[in-house]
PDB file of C-alpha atoms in Angstrom:
ATOM      1  CA  MET A  30     101.696 125.265  86.900  1.00  0.00           C
ATOM      2  CA  THR A  31      99.765 124.017  83.883  1.00  0.00           C
ATOM      3  CA  THR A  32      98.733 120.406  83.379  1.00  0.00           C
ATOM      4  CA  SER A  33      96.595 118.471  80.900  1.00  0.00           C
ATOM      5  CA  GLU A  34      95.920 115.756  83.476  1.00  0.00           C
ATOM      6  CA  TYR A  35      92.459 115.594  85.016  1.00  0.00           C
ATOM      7  CA  VAL A  36      93.154 117.429  88.267  1.00  0.00           C
ATOM      8  CA  LEU A  37      90.122 115.976  90.081  1.00  0.00           C
ATOM      9  CA  GLY A  38      91.306 112.352  89.802  1.00  0.00           C
ATOM     10  CA  HIS A  39      89.230 109.169  89.438  1.00  0.00           C
ATOM     11  CA  ASP A  40      89.008 107.681  92.941  1.00  0.00           C
ATOM     12  CA  ASP A  41      85.734 106.385  94.395  1.00  0.00           C
ATOM     13  CA  LYS A  42      84.845 109.686  96.050  1.00  0.00           C
ATOM     14  CA  GLU A  43      85.407 111.573  92.802  1.00  0.00           C
ATOM     15  CA  LEU A  44      83.255 109.086  90.865  1.00  0.00           C
ATOM     16  CA  ALA A  45      80.511 109.575  93.457  1.00  0.00           C
ATOM     17  CA  ARG A  46      80.861 113.339  93.039  1.00  0.00           C
ATOM     18  CA  LEU A  47      80.536 112.969  89.276  1.00  0.00           C
ATOM     19  CA  ASP A  48      77.287 111.047  89.769  1.00  0.00           C
ATOM     20  CA  GLN A  49      75.935 113.839  91.946  1.00  0.00           C
ATOM     21  CA  GLN A  50      77.087 116.490  89.472  1.00  0.00           C
ATOM     22  CA  ALA A  51      75.433 114.622  86.606  1.00  0.00           C
ATOM     23  CA  MET A  52      72.091 114.638  88.404  1.00  0.00           C
ATOM     24  CA  MET A  53      72.295 118.408  88.731  1.00  0.00           C
ATOM     25  CA  LEU A  54      73.254 118.848  85.072  1.00  0.00           C
ATOM     26  CA  ALA A  55      70.775 116.348  83.628  1.00  0.00           C
ATOM     27  CA  ASP A  56      67.999 118.741  82.579  1.00  0.00           C
ATOM     28  CA  SER A  57      70.430 121.260  81.110  1.00  0.00           C
ATOM     29  CA  THR A  58      72.328 118.560  79.242  1.00  0.00           C
ATOM     30  CA  VAL A  59      69.344 116.870  77.625  1.00  0.00           C
ATOM     31  CA  SER A  60      67.990 120.279  76.606  1.00  0.00           C
ATOM     32  CA  LEU A  61      71.282 121.136  74.900  1.00  0.00           C
ATOM     33  CA  LEU A  62      71.410 117.744  73.169  1.00  0.00           C
ATOM     34  CA  ARG A  63      67.935 118.345  71.756  1.00  0.00           C
ATOM     35  CA  LEU A  64      68.724 121.920  70.697  1.00  0.00           C
ATOM     36  CA  ALA A  65      71.838 120.683  68.890  1.00  0.00           C
ATOM     37  CA  GLY A  66      69.648 118.254  66.933  1.00  0.00           C
ATOM     38  CA  VAL A  67      70.546 114.886  68.448  1.00  0.00           C
ATOM     39  CA  THR A  68      67.570 112.775  67.436  1.00  0.00           C
ATOM     40  CA  THR A  69      66.236 109.416  66.308  1.00  0.00           C
ATOM     41  CA  GLY A  70      68.537 107.190  64.267  1.00  0.00           C
ATOM     42  CA  MET A  71      71.733 109.211  64.642  1.00  0.00           C
ATOM     43  CA  ARG A  72      75.194 107.799  65.238  1.00  0.00           C
ATOM     44  CA  VAL A  73      76.686 109.708  68.168  1.00  0.00           C
ATOM     45  CA  LEU A  74      80.187 109.775  69.649  1.00  0.00           C
ATOM     46  CA  ASP A  75      80.450 110.948  73.287  1.00  0.00           C
ATOM     47  CA  LEU A  76      84.048 111.906  74.052  1.00  0.00           C
ATOM     48  CA  GLY A  77      85.273 111.917  77.649  1.00  0.00           C
ATOM     49  CA  THR A  78      82.183 109.943  78.584  1.00  0.00           C
ATOM     50  CA  GLY A  79      83.271 109.226  82.164  1.00  0.00           C
ATOM     51  CA  LEU A  80      80.469 107.315  83.886  1.00  0.00           C
ATOM     52  CA  GLY A  81      78.389 107.480  80.702  1.00  0.00           C
ATOM     53  CA  HIS A  82      75.738 109.982  81.775  1.00  0.00           C
ATOM     54  CA  VAL A  83      75.709 111.994  78.532  1.00  0.00           C
ATOM     55  CA  ALA A  84      76.020 108.867  76.412  1.00  0.00           C
ATOM     56  CA  ARG A  85      72.914 107.352  78.016  1.00  0.00           C
ATOM     57  CA  MET A  86      70.946 110.566  77.454  1.00  0.00           C
ATOM     58  CA  ALA A  87      72.012 110.558  73.811  1.00  0.00           C
ATOM     59  CA  SER A  88      71.045 106.883  73.536  1.00  0.00           C
ATOM     60  CA  ASP A  89      67.544 107.684  74.778  1.00  0.00           C
ATOM     61  CA  LEU A  90      67.248 110.396  72.108  1.00  0.00           C
ATOM     62  CA  VAL A  91      68.536 108.341  69.159  1.00  0.00           C
ATOM     63  CA  GLY A  92      66.539 105.244  70.116  1.00  0.00           C
ATOM     64  CA  PRO A  93      67.143 101.662  68.991  1.00  0.00           C
ATOM     65  CA  SER A  94      67.673 102.739  65.374  1.00  0.00           C
ATOM     66  CA  GLY A  95      70.616 104.911  66.416  1.00  0.00           C
ATOM     67  CA  GLN A  96      74.006 104.138  67.911  1.00  0.00           C
ATOM     68  CA  VAL A  97      76.029 105.787  70.692  1.00  0.00           C
ATOM     69  CA  THR A  98      79.681 105.173  71.518  1.00  0.00           C
ATOM     70  CA  GLY A  99      81.288 106.592  74.645  1.00  0.00           C
ATOM     71  CA  VAL A 100      85.065 107.029  74.898  1.00  0.00           C
ATOM     72  CA  ASP A 101      87.152 107.635  78.023  1.00  0.00           C
ATOM     73  CA  GLN A 102      90.665 106.851  79.237  1.00  0.00           C
ATOM     74  CA  ALA A 103      89.655 106.063  82.841  1.00  0.00           C
ATOM     75  CA  GLU A 104      89.014 102.323  83.109  1.00  0.00           C
ATOM     76  CA  SER A 105      87.463 102.712  86.561  1.00  0.00           C
ATOM     77  CA  ALA A 106      84.812 105.044  85.141  1.00  0.00           C
ATOM     78  CA  LEU A 107      84.231 102.857  82.075  1.00  0.00           C
ATOM     79  CA  ALA A 108      83.640  99.783  84.229  1.00  0.00           C
ATOM     80  CA  VAL A 109      80.807 101.628  85.974  1.00  0.00           C
ATOM     81  CA  ALA A 110      79.445 102.975  82.687  1.00  0.00           C
ATOM     82  CA  ARG A 111      79.326  99.506  81.133  1.00  0.00           C
ATOM     83  CA  SER A 112      77.499  98.105  84.158  1.00  0.00           C
ATOM     84  CA  ARG A 113      74.767 100.721  83.729  1.00  0.00           C
ATOM     85  CA  SER A 114      73.927 100.384  80.039  1.00  0.00           C
ATOM     86  CA  ASP A 115      73.805  97.716  77.378  1.00  0.00           C
ATOM     87  CA  ALA A 116      72.568 100.210  74.791  1.00  0.00           C
ATOM     88  CA  VAL A 117      75.842 102.174  74.596  1.00  0.00           C
ATOM     89  CA  THR A 118      79.224 100.908  73.435  1.00  0.00           C
ATOM     90  CA  PHE A 119      81.977 102.106  75.764  1.00  0.00           C
ATOM     91  CA  LEU A 120      85.581 102.146  74.537  1.00  0.00           C
ATOM     92  CA  ALA A 121      88.867 102.987  76.232  1.00  0.00           C
ATOM     93  CA  GLY A 122      90.734 105.809  74.547  1.00  0.00           C
ATOM     94  CA  ASP A 123      92.253 109.275  74.855  1.00  0.00           C
ATOM     95  CA  VAL A 124      90.037 111.965  73.317  1.00  0.00           C
ATOM     96  CA  ARG A 125      93.168 113.541  71.796  1.00  0.00           C
ATOM     97  CA  THR A 126      94.169 110.412  69.856  1.00  0.00           C
ATOM     98  CA  PHE A 127      91.020 108.288  69.472  1.00  0.00           C
ATOM     99  CA  GLU A 128      89.827 107.606  65.905  1.00  0.00           C
ATOM    100  CA  PRO A 129      86.325 106.264  65.145  1.00  0.00           C
ATOM    101  CA  GLU A 130      86.016 103.539  62.527  1.00  0.00           C
ATOM    102  CA  SER A 131      83.631 105.591  60.380  1.00  0.00           C
ATOM    103  CA  PRO A 132      82.058 109.080  60.327  1.00  0.00           C
ATOM    104  CA  VAL A 133      79.289 109.879  62.798  1.00  0.00           C
ATOM    105  CA  ASP A 134      76.295 112.217  62.757  1.00  0.00           C
ATOM    106  CA  ALA A 135      77.177 113.948  66.030  1.00  0.00           C
ATOM    107  CA  VAL A 136      80.150 114.387  68.346  1.00  0.00           C
ATOM    108  CA  VAL A 137      79.279 115.513  71.866  1.00  0.00           C
ATOM    109  CA  CYS A 138      81.308 116.166  74.994  1.00  0.00           C
ATOM    110  CA  ARG A 139      80.642 117.658  78.410  1.00  0.00           C
ATOM    111  CA  LEU A 140      83.324 119.182  80.648  1.00  0.00           C
ATOM    112  CA  VAL A 141      86.224 117.895  78.556  1.00  0.00           C
ATOM    113  CA  LEU A 142      87.715 120.815  76.609  1.00  0.00           C
ATOM    114  CA  ALA A 143      88.821 122.733  79.699  1.00  0.00           C
ATOM    115  CA  TYR A 144      91.346 119.960  80.363  1.00  0.00           C
ATOM    116  CA  GLN A 145      92.911 120.135  76.877  1.00  0.00           C
ATOM    117  CA  PRO A 146      96.043 122.241  76.256  1.00  0.00           C
ATOM    118  CA  ASP A 147      94.799 123.465  72.842  1.00  0.00           C
ATOM    119  CA  PRO A 148      90.968 123.387  72.702  1.00  0.00           C
ATOM    120  CA  VAL A 149      90.731 124.805  69.160  1.00  0.00           C
ATOM    121  CA  GLU A 150      93.042 122.137  67.771  1.00  0.00           C
ATOM    122  CA  VAL A 151      91.105 119.421  69.610  1.00  0.00           C
ATOM    123  CA  VAL A 152      87.806 120.678  68.161  1.00  0.00           C
ATOM    124  CA  ARG A 153      89.308 120.727  64.654  1.00  0.00           C
ATOM    125  CA  ARG A 154      90.375 117.128  65.141  1.00  0.00           C
ATOM    126  CA  TRP A 155      86.908 116.094  66.308  1.00  0.00           C
ATOM    127  CA  MET A 156      85.362 117.802  63.269  1.00  0.00           C
ATOM    128  CA  GLY A 157      87.148 115.187  61.168  1.00  0.00           C
ATOM    129  CA  PHE A 158      84.931 112.516  62.765  1.00  0.00           C
ATOM    130  CA  LEU A 159      81.723 114.045  61.361  1.00  0.00           C
ATOM    131  CA  ARG A 160      79.883 113.211  58.196  1.00  0.00           C
ATOM    132  CA  PRO A 161      79.110 116.257  55.979  1.00  0.00           C
ATOM    133  CA  GLY A 162      76.482 118.312  57.788  1.00  0.00           C
ATOM    134  CA  GLY A 163      77.118 116.568  61.101  1.00  0.00           C
ATOM    135  CA  VAL A 164      76.917 118.452  64.387  1.00  0.00           C
ATOM    136  CA  LEU A 165      79.450 118.972  67.164  1.00  0.00           C
ATOM    137  CA  LEU A 166      78.157 119.926  70.632  1.00  0.00           C
ATOM    138  CA  VAL A 167      80.521 121.031  73.394  1.00  0.00           C
ATOM    139  CA  MET A 168      79.414 121.815  76.974  1.00  0.00           C
ATOM    140  CA  GLU A 169      81.611 123.633  79.484  1.00  0.00           C
ATOM    141  CA  TYR A 170      81.225 125.606  82.701  1.00  0.00           C
ATOM    142  CA  ASP A 171      81.089 129.349  83.149  1.00  0.00           C
ATOM    143  CA  MET A 172      82.548 129.730  86.637  1.00  0.00           C
ATOM    144  CA  SER A 173      81.902 133.471  86.590  1.00  0.00           C
ATOM    145  CA  GLY A 174      78.226 132.694  87.228  1.00  0.00           C
ATOM    146  CA  CYS A 175      78.987 130.654  90.357  1.00  0.00           C
ATOM    147  CA  ARG A 176      77.993 132.546  93.492  1.00  0.00           C
ATOM    148  CA  GLY A 177      75.874 132.707  96.561  1.00  0.00           C
ATOM    149  CA  ILE A 178      72.998 135.154  96.814  1.00  0.00           C
ATOM    150  CA  PRO A 179      74.036 136.890  99.032  1.00  0.00           C
ATOM    151  CA  HIS A 180      77.668 136.207  98.125  1.00  0.00           C
ATOM    152  CA  GLU A 181      79.488 136.175 101.456  1.00  0.00           C
ATOM    153  CA  GLY A 182      81.080 134.068 104.181  1.00  0.00           C
ATOM    154  CA  LEU A 183      82.154 130.472 103.770  1.00  0.00           C
ATOM    155  CA  ILE A 184      80.192 129.982 100.555  1.00  0.00           C
ATOM    156  CA  LYS A 185      82.108 132.844  98.942  1.00  0.00           C
ATOM    157  CA  ASP A 186      85.408 131.468 100.286  1.00  0.00           C
ATOM    158  CA  ALA A 187      84.775 127.930  99.008  1.00  0.00           C
ATOM    159  CA  ILE A 188      83.817 129.141  95.529  1.00  0.00           C
ATOM    160  CA  GLY A 189      86.998 131.215  95.495  1.00  0.00           C
ATOM    161  CA  TRP A 190      89.141 128.224  96.462  1.00  0.00           C
ATOM    162  CA  VAL A 191      87.697 126.185  93.605  1.00  0.00           C
ATOM    163  CA  ASP A 192      88.058 128.955  91.024  1.00  0.00           C
ATOM    164  CA  GLN A 193      91.649 129.730  92.015  1.00  0.00           C
ATOM    165  CA  ALA A 194      92.716 126.074  92.106  1.00  0.00           C
ATOM    166  CA  PHE A 195      91.470 125.368  88.587  1.00  0.00           C
ATOM    167  CA  THR A 196      93.126 128.548  87.321  1.00  0.00           C
ATOM    168  CA  VAL A 197      96.480 127.738  88.967  1.00  0.00           C
ATOM    169  CA  VAL A 198      96.650 124.312  87.295  1.00  0.00           C
ATOM    170  CA  GLY A 199      95.715 125.808  83.912  1.00  0.00           C
ATOM    171  CA  GLN A 200      92.254 124.260  83.740  1.00  0.00           C
ATOM    172  CA  SER A 201      90.055 127.310  84.320  1.00  0.00           C
ATOM    173  CA  GLN A 202      86.352 126.545  84.451  1.00  0.00           C
ATOM    174  CA  ARG A 203      85.505 129.742  82.558  1.00  0.00           C
ATOM    175  CA  LEU A 204      85.676 128.358  79.020  1.00  0.00           C
ATOM    176  CA  GLY A 205      81.909 128.319  78.530  1.00  0.00           C
ATOM    177  CA  PRO A 206      81.450 131.921  77.319  1.00  0.00           C
ATOM    178  CA  ASP A 207      84.198 131.472  74.696  1.00  0.00           C
ATOM    179  CA  LEU A 208      82.857 128.234  73.233  1.00  0.00           C
ATOM    180  CA  ALA A 209      81.032 129.845  70.318  1.00  0.00           C
ATOM    181  CA  GLY A 210      84.072 131.896  69.337  1.00  0.00           C
ATOM    182  CA  LEU A 211      86.296 128.850  69.758  1.00  0.00           C
ATOM    183  CA  MET A 212      84.092 126.815  67.422  1.00  0.00           C
ATOM    184  CA  ASP A 213      84.043 129.675  64.899  1.00  0.00           C
ATOM    185  CA  ARG A 214      87.831 129.691  64.938  1.00  0.00           C
ATOM    186  CA  ALA A 215      87.899 125.935  64.436  1.00  0.00           C
ATOM    187  CA  GLY A 216      85.827 126.328  61.259  1.00  0.00           C
ATOM    188  CA  LEU A 217      82.356 125.078  62.197  1.00  0.00           C
ATOM    189  CA  ARG A 218      79.379 126.851  60.652  1.00  0.00           C
ATOM    190  CA  ASP A 219      76.007 127.994  62.002  1.00  0.00           C
ATOM    191  CA  VAL A 220      77.401 128.090  65.535  1.00  0.00           C
ATOM    192  CA  LYS A 221      74.940 128.730  68.342  1.00  0.00           C
ATOM    193  CA  SER A 222      75.423 128.925  72.103  1.00  0.00           C
ATOM    194  CA  LEU A 223      73.231 128.852  75.195  1.00  0.00           C
ATOM    195  CA  GLY A 224      73.961 128.897  78.919  1.00  0.00           C
ATOM    196  CA  CYS A 225      71.864 127.118  81.560  1.00  0.00           C
ATOM    197  CA  GLN A 226      72.022 128.426  85.142  1.00  0.00           C
ATOM    198  CA  LEU A 227      70.681 126.598  88.203  1.00  0.00           C
ATOM    199  CA  TYR A 228      69.438 128.451  91.277  1.00  0.00           C
ATOM    200  CA  LEU A 229      69.458 126.188  94.334  1.00  0.00           C
ATOM    201  CA  ARG A 230      67.089 127.571  96.940  1.00  0.00           C
ATOM    202  CA  PRO A 231      67.931 127.801 100.647  1.00  0.00           C
ATOM    203  CA  GLY A 232      67.582 124.345 102.145  1.00  0.00           C
ATOM    204  CA  ASP A 233      68.435 122.514  98.902  1.00  0.00           C
ATOM    205  CA  PRO A 234      71.178 120.042  99.948  1.00  0.00           C
ATOM    206  CA  GLY A 235      72.555 119.913  96.408  1.00  0.00           C
ATOM    207  CA  GLY A 236      74.446 123.185  96.726  1.00  0.00           C
ATOM    208  CA  PRO A 237      76.525 122.365  99.823  1.00  0.00           C
ATOM    209  CA  ALA A 238      77.080 118.809  98.551  1.00  0.00           C
ATOM    210  CA  MET A 239      78.264 120.026  95.155  1.00  0.00           C
ATOM    211  CA  LEU A 240      80.558 122.691  96.549  1.00  0.00           C
ATOM    212  CA  GLY A 241      81.919 120.548  99.375  1.00  0.00           C
ATOM    213  CA  GLY A 242      82.549 117.632  97.004  1.00  0.00           C
ATOM    214  CA  VAL A 243      84.587 119.592  94.477  1.00  0.00           C
ATOM    215  CA  VAL A 244      86.629 121.253  97.241  1.00  0.00           C
ATOM    216  CA  ARG A 245      87.401 117.759  98.593  1.00  0.00           C
ATOM    217  CA  SER A 246      88.622 116.567  95.186  1.00  0.00           C
ATOM    218  CA  LEU A 247      90.665 119.749  94.685  1.00  0.00           C
ATOM    219  CA  LEU A 248      92.081 119.932  98.216  1.00  0.00           C
ATOM    220  CA  PRO A 249      95.596 118.697  97.295  1.00  0.00           C
ATOM    221  CA  ALA A 250      95.817 121.345  94.552  1.00  0.00           C
ATOM    222  CA  ILE A 251      94.398 124.009  96.896  1.00  0.00           C
ATOM    223  CA  GLU A 252      97.050 123.239  99.515  1.00  0.00           C
ATOM    224  CA  ARG A 253      99.943 122.961  97.033  1.00  0.00           C
ATOM    225  CA  ALA A 254      99.108 126.367  95.566  1.00  0.00           C
ATOM    226  CA  GLY A 255      98.869 127.991  98.990  1.00  0.00           C
ATOM    227  CA  ILE A 256      95.271 129.035  98.342  1.00  0.00           C
ATOM    228  CA  ALA A 257      94.082 127.717 101.703  1.00  0.00           C
ATOM    229  CA  SER A 258      95.381 125.319 104.325  1.00  0.00           C
ATOM    230  CA  ALA A 259      93.718 122.081 105.344  1.00  0.00           C
ATOM    231  CA  ALA A 260      92.843 123.707 108.662  1.00  0.00           C
ATOM    232  CA  GLU A 261      91.175 126.657 106.922  1.00  0.00           C
ATOM    233  CA  VAL A 262      89.147 124.327 104.684  1.00  0.00           C
ATOM    234  CA  GLY A 263      88.153 121.859 107.421  1.00  0.00           C
ATOM    235  CA  ILE A 264      87.065 119.351 104.819  1.00  0.00           C
ATOM    236  CA  ASP A 265      85.446 116.884 107.239  1.00  0.00           C
ATOM    237  CA  THR A 266      82.853 119.461 108.302  1.00  0.00           C
ATOM    238  CA  LEU A 267      82.845 121.718 105.225  1.00  0.00           C
ATOM    239  CA  GLN A 268      79.598 120.481 103.690  1.00  0.00           C
ATOM    240  CA  GLN A 269      77.791 120.781 107.031  1.00  0.00           C
ATOM    241  CA  ARG A 270      79.075 124.323 107.587  1.00  0.00           C
ATOM    242  CA  LEU A 271      78.087 125.342 104.068  1.00  0.00           C
ATOM    243  CA  ALA A 272      74.580 123.994 104.686  1.00  0.00           C
ATOM    244  CA  GLU A 273      74.374 125.909 107.965  1.00  0.00           C
ATOM    245  CA  GLN A 274      75.299 129.175 106.237  1.00  0.00           C
ATOM    246  CA  GLN A 275      72.851 128.438 103.429  1.00  0.00           C
ATOM    247  CA  LYS A 276      70.063 128.009 105.993  1.00  0.00           C
ATOM    248  CA  THR A 277      70.870 130.816 108.413  1.00  0.00           C
ATOM    249  CA  GLY A 278      71.710 133.280 105.628  1.00  0.00           C
ATOM    250  CA  ASN A 279      68.721 132.305 103.479  1.00  0.00           C
ATOM    251  CA  THR A 280      71.284 131.883 100.701  1.00  0.00           C
ATOM    252  CA  ILE A 281      70.632 130.778  97.136  1.00  0.00           C
ATOM    253  CA  ILE A 282      73.587 128.848  95.672  1.00  0.00           C
ATOM    254  CA  CYS A 283      74.222 129.205  91.940  1.00  0.00           C
ATOM    255  CA  PRO A 284      76.554 126.502  90.590  1.00  0.00           C
ATOM    256  CA  PRO A 285      78.614 127.329  87.492  1.00  0.00           C
ATOM    257  CA  ALA A 286      76.385 127.832  84.453  1.00  0.00           C
ATOM    258  CA  LEU A 287      76.595 125.005  81.914  1.00  0.00           C
ATOM    259  CA  VAL A 288      77.180 126.559  78.492  1.00  0.00           C
ATOM    260  CA  GLY A 289      76.563 124.580  75.331  1.00  0.00           C
ATOM    261  CA  ALA A 290      77.771 125.544  71.875  1.00  0.00           C
ATOM    262  CA  TRP A 291      77.081 123.613  68.708  1.00  0.00           C
ATOM    263  CA  GLY A 292      77.872 123.963  65.032  1.00  0.00           C
ATOM    264  CA  HIS A 293      77.860 121.999  61.802  1.00  0.00           C
ATOM    265  CA  LEU A 294      80.556 120.701  59.510  1.00  0.00           C
TER     266      LEU A 294
END
């Protein structure tokens, strides 16, 4: 089964998970924004803005002389985003059909391309939003870097459930390593790419919370695909059991690496 719909949904628990995920990705994201050249006075378009985390980071970088617009099709997420920032303009729209009123200096997106049926075509379309010399920055996961150290037991199982579920629905979270090549194929120039990997030490609650949260959001897809049953997952106690293994096994949890690739028109 392949779908272009966002498999994780937009209910309250998923929005809370996105907040938690954004906290973990904050340092990596702002570093990639800076490396791509997002700076004072720029006009920036954040596509698939969700709760507005990336848009607010970009707004801090461009300052009051710049302008940031965030676009998303989920009204529930946009309502939260608008309540958190007056400095960013948030608009409802599908990233595959949205058209800005005028060219911008930078187009950015985080964890959006993996949900598009033809990422190269989408990138080519977004290139049309840039002024000459403008920059496009895309950030996606590299699931191949997601593991426990040591990689065993329930932590290994849960990571496998997540990886398989995304693959079954045609939204593999392994696009990150191919971003530079994808942007080359789309026609951007001076393409560069960098991956950022977190290492969550034993006792860090972020690892079990992250892994348990995404399994919860994916559970219907996991069950439908026959990857694991609800009884095997035990979602109500999953986060606690992951934390117990992390502690007793002295396990480091590595979330998926966040890969950024950027290039110029």
